[in-house]
Amino acid sequence: MAFIRRSKPNPQPTSGTFTPRPRLPSASAPTKPREREAGESSRTFLARAASHLRAAAMATVMQKIKDIEDEMARTQKNKATAHHLGLLKAKLAKLRRELLTPTSKGGGGAGEGFDVTKSGDARVGLVGFPSVGKSTLLNKLTGTFSEVVAAYEFTTLTCIPGVIMYKGAKIQLLDLPGIIEGAKDGKGRGRQVISTARTCNVILIVLDAIKPITHKRLIEKELEGFGIRLNKTPPNLTFRKKEKGGINFTSTVTNTHLDLETVKAICSEYRIHNADISLRYDATADDLIDVIEGSRIYTPCIYVVNKIDQITLEELEILDKLPHYCPISAHLEWNLDGLLEKVWEYLDLVRIYTKPKGLNPDYEDPVIVSSKKKTVEDFCNRIHKDMVKQFKYALVWGSSVKHKPQRVGKEHELEDEDVVQIIKKI
């Protein structure tokens, strides 16, 4: 006898109309782009579709970054895992570069309110979490009215510039919007904030005196993830690609972080199979990756601890002893002169006074040059690009010469507050 299985009828509600529950889209994945709407131009539709694809690609990269960070957190650090961790760090650096590099003309530019023309002799950026007092500090130092300074988060939404005239130098000061955790991964407006920070000669990380260490570590992590190295010098290692010969790894010191296999793994991740690598100190995998990436910025940084009027004298004494720290109270204008002096020290600028023939030196309007580019030729280029072509020799008064004056050539390096008279060709 054959048995016939009968399907059970779908239960129906006893009253009312049955409405199936809509399926919500996943929060981690972008929703599917709409079809082209009536009246929508092809250009608008294509731009919307391209934006959707960029968002989908970014979500994928961010997930890969999270997976690698989770794996690194689970992995113990020892000699046996050094090779694996080095490879993960190389993959992580590549993914972050992919995430933070603009994919199109309109996909990752400066953004509205961030396109501030660089002006003056130096640029200083104020970076910090919302409501730590950056806008108040800018107002006190420059007289620039940023916005209504409120005690709630996300007050400043754009990049606000101001100018300080200090020791004859024109210093541009930028109040950047409050940074949020995850900025290095493209969250919020973090990309625009840190991109602008990369153009600064000195970064001021403004911290709340109530929780300075917690905020300091989080901001450092965000800036490091964007390739900004604070108060560091470039790695003292040589990396040179070649056409053949494999990876040649040499070192003048004992290495505790890198070996040949780790170096090969990192290079292989970048599809580099032939290169000469020479170490002059005990470098890490991060140092090698920084050199290979070649896009790192090494910027002096001052940790400005604001609202010191809200902490005890004992806590203030501890902060005052820490390196690169400057305690202030922007609201009460405490130690703002000390902050300006520290900014000047970290900018490391050189003032050169001009002396026209037969006249006294002009001590009111010095020519400002960097301490790394302070030759007579650099001085001439700051005045006018054609001056070097007409240059014959220079007379210098100051600490850079033995005699007063002394005749020098364009290769001579000047010192702060030297006086220079340029003699041109006839």
Short mmCIF file of C-alpha atoms in Angstrom, two decimals:
data_model
loop_
_atom_site.label_atom_id
_atom_site.label_comp_id
_atom_site.label_asym_id
_atom_site.label_seq_id
_atom_site.Cartn_x
_atom_site.Cartn_y
_atom_site.Cartn_z
CA MET A 1 0.00 0.00 0.00
CA ALA A 2 1.35 3.40 -0.91
CA PHE A 3 1.27 6.16 1.64
CA ILE A 4 0.78 9.71 0.54
CA ARG A 5 2.33 12.39 2.78
CA ARG A 6 0.07 15.36 2.96
CA SER A 7 1.59 18.77 3.52
CA LYS A 8 0.34 20.63 6.55
CA PRO A 9 -1.61 23.74 5.74
CA ASN A 10 0.04 27.04 6.75
CA PRO A 11 -1.54 28.33 9.93
CA GLN A 12 -3.47 31.53 9.40
CA PRO A 13 -4.07 34.19 12.00
CA THR A 14 -7.51 34.03 13.55
CA SER A 15 -8.07 37.73 13.15
CA GLY A 16 -6.57 40.68 11.33
CA THR A 17 -4.45 40.71 8.19
CA PHE A 18 -1.22 38.68 8.06
CA THR A 19 1.80 40.84 7.11
CA PRO A 20 5.19 39.14 6.74
CA ARG A 21 7.96 40.81 8.80
CA PRO A 22 10.37 42.68 6.50
CA ARG A 23 13.94 41.45 6.45
CA LEU A 24 16.28 44.21 7.60
CA PRO A 25 19.60 44.71 5.84
CA SER A 26 22.80 43.82 7.64
CA ALA A 27 24.35 46.76 9.50
CA SER A 28 27.83 45.74 8.42
CA ALA A 29 27.13 45.69 4.68
CA PRO A 30 25.90 48.59 2.52
CA THR A 31 22.38 48.25 1.19
CA LYS A 32 21.83 47.43 -2.46
CA PRO A 33 21.73 50.57 -4.63
CA ARG A 34 18.31 51.62 -5.85
CA GLU A 35 17.32 51.34 -9.47
CA ARG A 36 17.59 54.43 -11.59
CA GLU A 37 14.76 56.73 -10.63
CA ALA A 38 12.52 58.61 -13.00
CA GLY A 39 14.09 61.93 -13.90
CA GLU A 40 17.48 60.95 -12.50
CA SER A 41 20.31 61.72 -14.88
CA SER A 42 22.80 59.05 -15.92
CA ARG A 43 25.60 61.02 -14.29
CA THR A 44 23.80 61.17 -10.94
CA PHE A 45 22.92 57.48 -11.06
CA LEU A 46 26.49 56.46 -11.92
CA ALA A 47 27.88 58.67 -9.16
CA ARG A 48 25.50 57.06 -6.66
CA ALA A 49 26.42 53.58 -7.85
CA ALA A 50 30.14 54.38 -7.62
CA SER A 51 29.65 55.71 -4.09
CA HIS A 52 27.91 52.47 -3.14
CA LEU A 53 30.76 50.39 -4.56
CA ARG A 54 33.33 52.46 -2.65
CA ALA A 55 31.37 51.99 0.56
CA ALA A 56 31.19 48.23 -0.03
CA ALA A 57 34.92 48.04 -0.72
CA MET A 58 35.69 50.09 2.40
CA ALA A 59 33.51 47.81 4.53
CA THR A 60 35.42 44.78 3.23
CA VAL A 61 38.81 46.36 3.95
CA MET A 62 37.71 47.41 7.45
CA GLN A 63 36.61 43.85 8.19
CA LYS A 64 39.98 42.52 7.03
CA ILE A 65 41.74 45.06 9.25
CA LYS A 66 39.65 43.98 12.23
CA ASP A 67 40.38 40.30 11.56
CA ILE A 68 44.15 40.93 11.44
CA GLU A 69 44.07 43.09 14.59
CA ASP A 70 42.14 40.36 16.41
CA GLU A 71 44.63 37.73 15.30
CA MET A 72 47.56 39.90 16.42
CA ALA A 73 45.90 40.39 19.81
CA ARG A 74 45.51 36.62 20.23
CA THR A 75 49.11 35.87 19.23
CA GLN A 76 51.74 35.80 21.98
CA LYS A 77 54.88 37.80 21.28
CA ASN A 78 58.01 35.66 21.31
CA LYS A 79 60.75 34.51 18.95
CA ALA A 80 58.60 31.70 17.58
CA THR A 81 55.81 34.09 16.54
CA ALA A 82 57.99 37.02 15.37
CA HIS A 83 57.88 35.82 11.75
CA HIS A 84 54.07 35.48 11.78
CA LEU A 85 53.52 38.85 13.51
CA GLY A 86 55.83 40.60 11.05
CA LEU A 87 53.79 39.24 8.15
CA LEU A 88 50.53 40.34 9.79
CA LYS A 89 51.91 43.85 10.37
CA ALA A 90 52.88 44.14 6.71
CA LYS A 91 49.38 43.07 5.62
CA LEU A 92 47.84 45.52 8.08
CA ALA A 93 49.95 48.42 6.77
CA LYS A 94 48.91 47.67 3.18
CA LEU A 95 45.22 47.50 4.09
CA ARG A 96 45.34 50.79 5.98
CA ARG A 97 47.07 52.47 3.05
CA GLU A 98 44.34 51.11 0.76
CA LEU A 99 41.61 52.33 3.10
CA LEU A 100 43.01 55.82 3.62
CA THR A 101 44.17 56.55 0.07
CA PRO A 102 41.57 58.55 -1.89
CA THR A 103 40.09 56.36 -4.64
CA SER A 104 38.80 59.22 -6.78
CA LYS A 105 38.74 62.96 -7.11
CA GLY A 106 35.72 63.25 -4.89
CA GLY A 107 36.08 60.17 -2.74
CA GLY A 108 38.59 61.16 -0.14
CA GLY A 109 39.73 64.70 -0.54
CA ALA A 110 40.02 67.36 2.06
CA GLY A 111 36.29 67.76 2.34
CA GLU A 112 34.21 70.85 3.05
CA GLY A 113 35.85 73.10 5.61
CA PHE A 114 39.23 71.34 5.47
CA ASP A 115 40.78 73.00 2.41
CA VAL A 116 42.84 75.58 4.31
CA THR A 117 45.68 77.12 2.31
CA LYS A 118 49.01 76.76 4.06
CA SER A 119 50.40 80.18 4.86
CA GLY A 120 53.02 81.81 7.03
CA ASP A 121 56.36 80.40 8.13
CA ALA A 122 55.03 77.26 9.88
CA ARG A 123 51.81 75.35 10.54
CA VAL A 124 50.74 73.99 13.94
CA GLY A 125 47.72 71.69 14.36
CA LEU A 126 45.53 71.23 17.44
CA VAL A 127 44.41 67.60 17.71
CA GLY A 128 42.31 66.08 20.46
CA PHE A 129 39.04 64.54 21.50
CA PRO A 130 35.91 66.71 21.49
CA SER A 131 35.47 69.27 24.26
CA VAL A 132 39.03 69.28 25.59
CA GLY A 133 39.42 73.02 24.97
CA LYS A 134 41.00 73.29 21.51
CA SER A 135 38.69 76.10 20.37
CA THR A 136 39.21 78.01 23.62
CA LEU A 137 42.97 77.68 23.23
CA LEU A 138 42.82 78.93 19.62
CA ASN A 139 40.71 81.91 20.69
CA LYS A 140 43.11 82.84 23.48
CA LEU A 141 46.26 82.52 21.36
CA THR A 142 45.09 84.12 18.13
CA GLY A 143 41.90 86.01 18.88
CA THR A 144 40.15 83.90 16.24
CA PHE A 145 36.52 83.19 17.10
CA SER A 146 36.14 79.48 16.35
CA GLU A 147 32.52 78.75 17.30
CA VAL A 148 30.39 79.04 20.38
CA VAL A 149 32.61 77.17 22.82
CA ALA A 150 30.28 74.65 24.38
CA ALA A 151 30.80 71.94 26.97
CA TYR A 152 29.37 69.24 24.74
CA GLU A 153 31.02 67.02 22.15
CA PHE A 154 31.50 67.72 18.42
CA THR A 155 31.30 71.52 18.71
CA THR A 156 33.87 72.25 15.99
CA LEU A 157 32.90 70.59 12.69
CA THR A 158 35.37 72.24 10.31
CA CYS A 159 39.03 73.23 10.28
CA ILE A 160 39.39 76.71 11.83
CA PRO A 161 42.62 78.62 11.06
CA GLY A 162 44.25 81.35 13.12
CA VAL A 163 47.58 83.19 13.02
CA ILE A 164 50.15 83.87 15.74
CA MET A 165 52.93 86.42 15.33
CA TYR A 166 55.75 85.20 17.57
CA LYS A 167 59.39 86.30 17.54
CA GLY A 168 58.96 87.73 14.07
CA ALA A 169 57.50 84.50 12.64
CA LYS A 170 53.99 84.09 11.25
CA ILE A 171 52.65 80.78 12.60
CA GLN A 172 49.40 79.33 11.27
CA LEU A 173 47.39 77.53 13.96
CA LEU A 174 44.66 75.06 12.96
CA ASP A 175 41.84 73.97 15.24
CA LEU A 176 40.89 70.54 13.89
CA PRO A 177 37.55 68.87 14.70
CA GLY A 178 37.57 66.54 17.67
CA ILE A 179 39.11 63.22 16.72
CA ILE A 180 37.15 60.05 17.41
CA GLU A 181 38.36 56.52 18.06
CA GLY A 182 38.56 54.65 14.75
CA ALA A 183 39.60 57.68 12.69
CA LYS A 184 42.50 55.71 11.23
CA ASP A 185 39.96 53.21 9.86
CA GLY A 186 37.99 55.89 8.03
CA LYS A 187 35.31 56.51 10.67
CA GLY A 188 33.64 59.90 10.96
CA ARG A 189 35.73 62.72 9.48
CA GLY A 190 38.88 61.16 10.84
CA ARG A 191 40.47 60.87 7.40
CA GLN A 192 40.20 64.61 6.77
CA VAL A 193 41.33 65.50 10.30
CA ILE A 194 44.48 63.40 10.21
CA SER A 195 45.23 64.24 6.56
CA THR A 196 45.40 67.89 7.60
CA ALA A 197 47.50 66.96 10.64
CA ARG A 198 50.06 65.40 8.28
CA THR A 199 50.74 68.84 6.77
CA CYS A 200 51.63 70.40 10.14
CA ASN A 201 55.18 71.20 11.26
CA VAL A 202 54.23 70.58 14.90
CA ILE A 203 51.20 68.80 16.36
CA LEU A 204 49.66 69.87 19.67
CA ILE A 205 47.70 67.00 21.20
CA VAL A 206 45.31 68.74 23.59
CA LEU A 207 44.38 66.53 26.55
CA ASP A 208 41.94 66.87 29.42
CA ALA A 209 43.83 66.98 32.73
CA ILE A 210 41.24 64.64 34.26
CA LYS A 211 42.10 61.75 31.90
CA PRO A 212 45.28 62.65 29.98
CA ILE A 213 46.88 59.20 29.73
CA THR A 214 43.77 57.45 28.36
CA HIS A 215 43.20 60.06 25.66
CA LYS A 216 46.93 60.26 24.87
CA ARG A 217 47.18 56.55 24.03
CA LEU A 218 44.02 56.55 21.91
CA ILE A 219 45.09 59.60 19.87
CA GLU A 220 48.60 58.22 19.39
CA LYS A 221 47.07 55.00 18.08
CA GLU A 222 44.95 56.89 15.56
CA LEU A 223 47.85 59.04 14.34
CA GLU A 224 50.20 56.05 14.16
CA GLY A 225 47.61 54.19 12.08
CA PHE A 226 47.68 57.06 9.59
CA GLY A 227 51.47 57.00 9.25
CA ILE A 228 52.29 59.92 11.58
CA ARG A 229 55.25 59.17 13.86
CA LEU A 230 55.35 61.48 16.88
CA ASN A 231 58.68 62.67 18.30
CA LYS A 232 60.56 60.01 16.36
CA THR A 233 63.30 60.05 13.75
CA PRO A 234 63.26 58.00 10.52
CA PRO A 235 64.63 54.43 10.93
CA ASN A 236 68.39 54.25 10.49
CA LEU A 237 68.34 51.45 7.94
CA THR A 238 69.11 51.20 4.26
CA PHE A 239 66.63 49.63 1.84
CA ARG A 240 67.46 49.44 -1.85
CA LYS A 241 65.62 47.46 -4.52
CA LYS A 242 67.59 45.69 -7.24
CA GLU A 243 66.84 43.63 -10.33
CA LYS A 244 68.28 40.29 -9.18
CA GLY A 245 70.23 38.60 -6.40
CA GLY A 246 67.44 37.92 -3.91
CA ILE A 247 67.14 39.48 -0.45
CA ASN A 248 70.51 40.44 1.01
CA PHE A 249 70.15 41.20 4.75
CA THR A 250 73.08 42.57 6.78
CA SER A 251 73.39 44.25 10.17
CA THR A 252 76.13 45.96 12.16
CA VAL A 253 74.45 45.15 15.50
CA THR A 254 72.79 42.16 17.16
CA ASN A 255 69.14 41.89 16.11
CA THR A 256 66.49 40.81 18.59
CA HIS A 257 63.42 41.63 16.46
CA LEU A 258 64.30 40.78 12.85
CA ASP A 259 65.87 37.77 11.16
CA LEU A 260 66.30 36.84 7.50
CA GLU A 261 63.09 34.82 7.32
CA THR A 262 60.99 37.63 8.81
CA VAL A 263 62.57 40.17 6.45
CA LYS A 264 61.87 37.91 3.46
CA ALA A 265 58.25 37.42 4.55
CA ILE A 266 57.65 41.17 4.87
CA CYS A 267 59.29 41.87 1.50
CA SER A 268 57.30 39.07 -0.12
CA GLU A 269 54.05 40.66 1.09
CA TYR A 270 55.07 43.76 -0.92
CA ARG A 271 56.12 41.56 -3.88
CA ILE A 272 59.75 42.53 -3.37
CA HIS A 273 62.08 39.62 -4.10
CA ASN A 274 65.38 41.41 -4.76
CA ALA A 275 66.70 44.03 -2.35
CA ASP A 276 69.66 45.01 -0.17
CA ILE A 277 68.71 45.74 3.45
CA SER A 278 71.27 47.00 5.97
CA LEU A 279 70.54 47.72 9.65
CA ARG A 280 72.59 50.03 11.87
CA TYR A 281 70.55 49.46 15.03
CA ASP A 282 68.18 46.88 16.53
CA ALA A 283 65.26 47.62 14.19
CA THR A 284 61.76 46.17 14.45
CA ALA A 285 59.35 44.85 11.83
CA ASP A 286 57.43 48.14 12.10
CA ASP A 287 60.60 50.09 11.23
CA LEU A 288 61.20 48.01 8.11
CA ILE A 289 57.56 48.36 7.03
CA ASP A 290 57.75 52.15 7.51
CA VAL A 291 60.77 52.34 5.20
CA ILE A 292 59.15 50.13 2.55
CA GLU A 293 55.90 52.13 2.69
CA GLY A 294 57.87 55.35 2.29
CA SER A 295 54.94 57.59 3.23
CA ARG A 296 55.54 58.09 6.95
CA ILE A 297 55.61 61.57 8.47
CA TYR A 298 57.92 62.26 11.43
CA THR A 299 56.43 65.19 13.33
CA PRO A 300 57.38 66.88 16.61
CA CYS A 301 54.53 66.75 19.12
CA ILE A 302 53.66 68.57 22.34
CA TYR A 303 51.11 67.09 24.75
CA VAL A 304 49.13 70.12 25.95
CA VAL A 305 47.36 69.17 29.19
CA ASN A 306 44.46 71.61 29.54
CA LYS A 307 42.20 72.36 32.53
CA ILE A 308 44.98 72.04 35.12
CA ASP A 309 42.85 74.21 37.41
CA GLN A 310 40.77 71.07 38.00
CA ILE A 311 43.59 68.87 39.38
CA THR A 312 45.72 68.91 42.53
CA LEU A 313 49.16 70.47 42.85
CA GLU A 314 50.71 67.01 43.30
CA GLU A 315 49.20 65.79 40.02
CA LEU A 316 50.41 68.95 38.28
CA GLU A 317 53.99 68.38 39.49
CA ILE A 318 53.92 64.86 38.01
CA LEU A 319 52.70 66.12 34.63
CA ASP A 320 55.31 68.86 34.57
CA LYS A 321 58.13 66.29 34.74
CA LEU A 322 56.94 64.19 31.78
CA PRO A 323 58.73 64.64 28.42
CA HIS A 324 56.99 66.66 25.69
CA TYR A 325 54.27 67.81 28.12
CA CYS A 326 53.04 71.37 28.70
CA PRO A 327 50.34 71.93 31.38
CA ILE A 328 48.00 74.91 30.79
CA SER A 329 44.59 76.31 31.55
CA ALA A 330 43.22 77.92 28.39
CA HIS A 331 40.18 79.33 30.19
CA LEU A 332 42.27 81.04 32.90
CA GLU A 333 45.19 81.73 30.50
CA TRP A 334 47.71 79.89 32.69
CA ASN A 335 51.11 79.12 31.14
CA LEU A 336 50.17 80.16 27.59
CA ASP A 337 53.50 81.99 27.29
CA GLY A 338 55.27 78.77 28.28
CA LEU A 339 53.32 76.90 25.60
CA LEU A 340 54.31 79.41 22.90
CA GLU A 341 57.96 79.15 23.90
CA LYS A 342 57.76 75.35 23.68
CA VAL A 343 56.09 75.55 20.26
CA TRP A 344 58.91 77.81 19.07
CA GLU A 345 61.48 75.33 20.39
CA TYR A 346 59.83 72.39 18.60
CA LEU A 347 59.40 74.32 15.32
CA ASP A 348 63.18 74.84 15.34
CA LEU A 349 63.08 77.91 13.12
CA VAL A 350 65.97 80.25 12.34
CA ARG A 351 65.58 84.05 12.11
CA ILE A 352 67.84 85.84 9.63
CA TYR A 353 67.95 89.65 9.50
CA THR A 354 68.60 91.44 6.22
CA LYS A 355 71.00 94.37 5.88
CA PRO A 356 70.74 96.54 2.77
CA LYS A 357 74.02 98.12 1.68
CA GLY A 358 74.70 101.34 3.60
CA LEU A 359 71.71 100.85 5.93
CA ASN A 360 71.10 99.35 9.37
CA PRO A 361 69.83 95.75 9.72
CA ASP A 362 66.05 95.25 9.66
CA TYR A 363 65.35 93.64 13.05
CA GLU A 364 61.57 94.04 12.73
CA ASP A 365 60.92 91.68 9.81
CA PRO A 366 63.30 88.68 9.82
CA VAL A 367 63.45 86.06 7.09
CA ILE A 368 62.39 82.72 8.63
CA VAL A 369 64.04 79.48 7.47
CA SER A 370 64.04 75.92 8.77
CA SER A 371 66.99 74.71 10.81
CA LYS A 372 67.32 71.89 8.27
CA LYS A 373 67.52 74.35 5.35
CA LYS A 374 69.48 77.34 6.58
CA THR A 375 72.19 77.94 3.99
CA VAL A 376 72.67 81.32 2.36
CA GLU A 377 71.09 79.81 -0.76
CA ASP A 378 68.00 78.80 1.24
CA PHE A 379 67.87 82.33 2.65
CA CYS A 380 67.98 83.80 -0.88
CA ASN A 381 65.23 81.47 -2.11
CA ARG A 382 62.95 82.61 0.73
CA ILE A 383 63.31 86.20 -0.49
CA HIS A 384 63.08 85.62 -4.26
CA LYS A 385 63.78 82.63 -6.49
CA ASP A 386 65.87 84.73 -8.90
CA MET A 387 68.21 86.06 -6.21
CA VAL A 388 70.49 82.99 -6.41
CA LYS A 389 71.11 83.67 -10.11
CA GLN A 390 72.37 87.17 -9.26
CA PHE A 391 74.32 86.05 -6.16
CA LYS A 392 78.04 86.91 -5.98
CA TYR A 393 78.80 86.52 -2.26
CA ALA A 394 77.33 87.42 1.14
CA LEU A 395 78.56 89.34 4.19
CA VAL A 396 77.49 87.74 7.46
CA TRP A 397 77.47 89.03 11.04
CA GLY A 398 76.59 86.61 13.83
CA SER A 399 77.37 83.33 15.58
CA SER A 400 77.89 81.35 12.37
CA VAL A 401 81.09 83.24 11.48
CA LYS A 402 84.35 84.09 13.26
CA HIS A 403 84.82 87.57 11.82
CA LYS A 404 82.32 90.46 11.81
CA PRO A 405 81.52 90.64 8.94
CA GLN A 406 82.78 87.59 7.08
CA ARG A 407 82.53 86.94 3.37
CA VAL A 408 80.82 83.60 2.62
CA GLY A 409 79.43 81.63 -0.30
CA LYS A 410 75.91 80.36 -0.83
CA GLU A 411 76.73 76.99 0.83
CA HIS A 412 77.45 78.65 4.21
CA GLU A 413 75.04 77.59 6.99
CA LEU A 414 73.50 80.41 9.00
CA GLU A 415 72.50 80.49 12.67
CA ASP A 416 69.60 82.09 14.51
CA GLU A 417 69.65 85.92 14.42
CA ASP A 418 72.51 86.21 11.94
CA VAL A 419 72.63 89.39 9.84
CA VAL A 420 73.14 88.92 6.09
CA GLN A 421 73.98 91.34 3.29
CA ILE A 422 73.79 89.94 -0.26
CA ILE A 423 76.24 91.24 -2.85
CA LYS A 424 74.92 90.74 -6.38
CA LYS A 425 76.76 90.36 -9.67
CA ILE A 426 77.18 93.53 -11.67
#
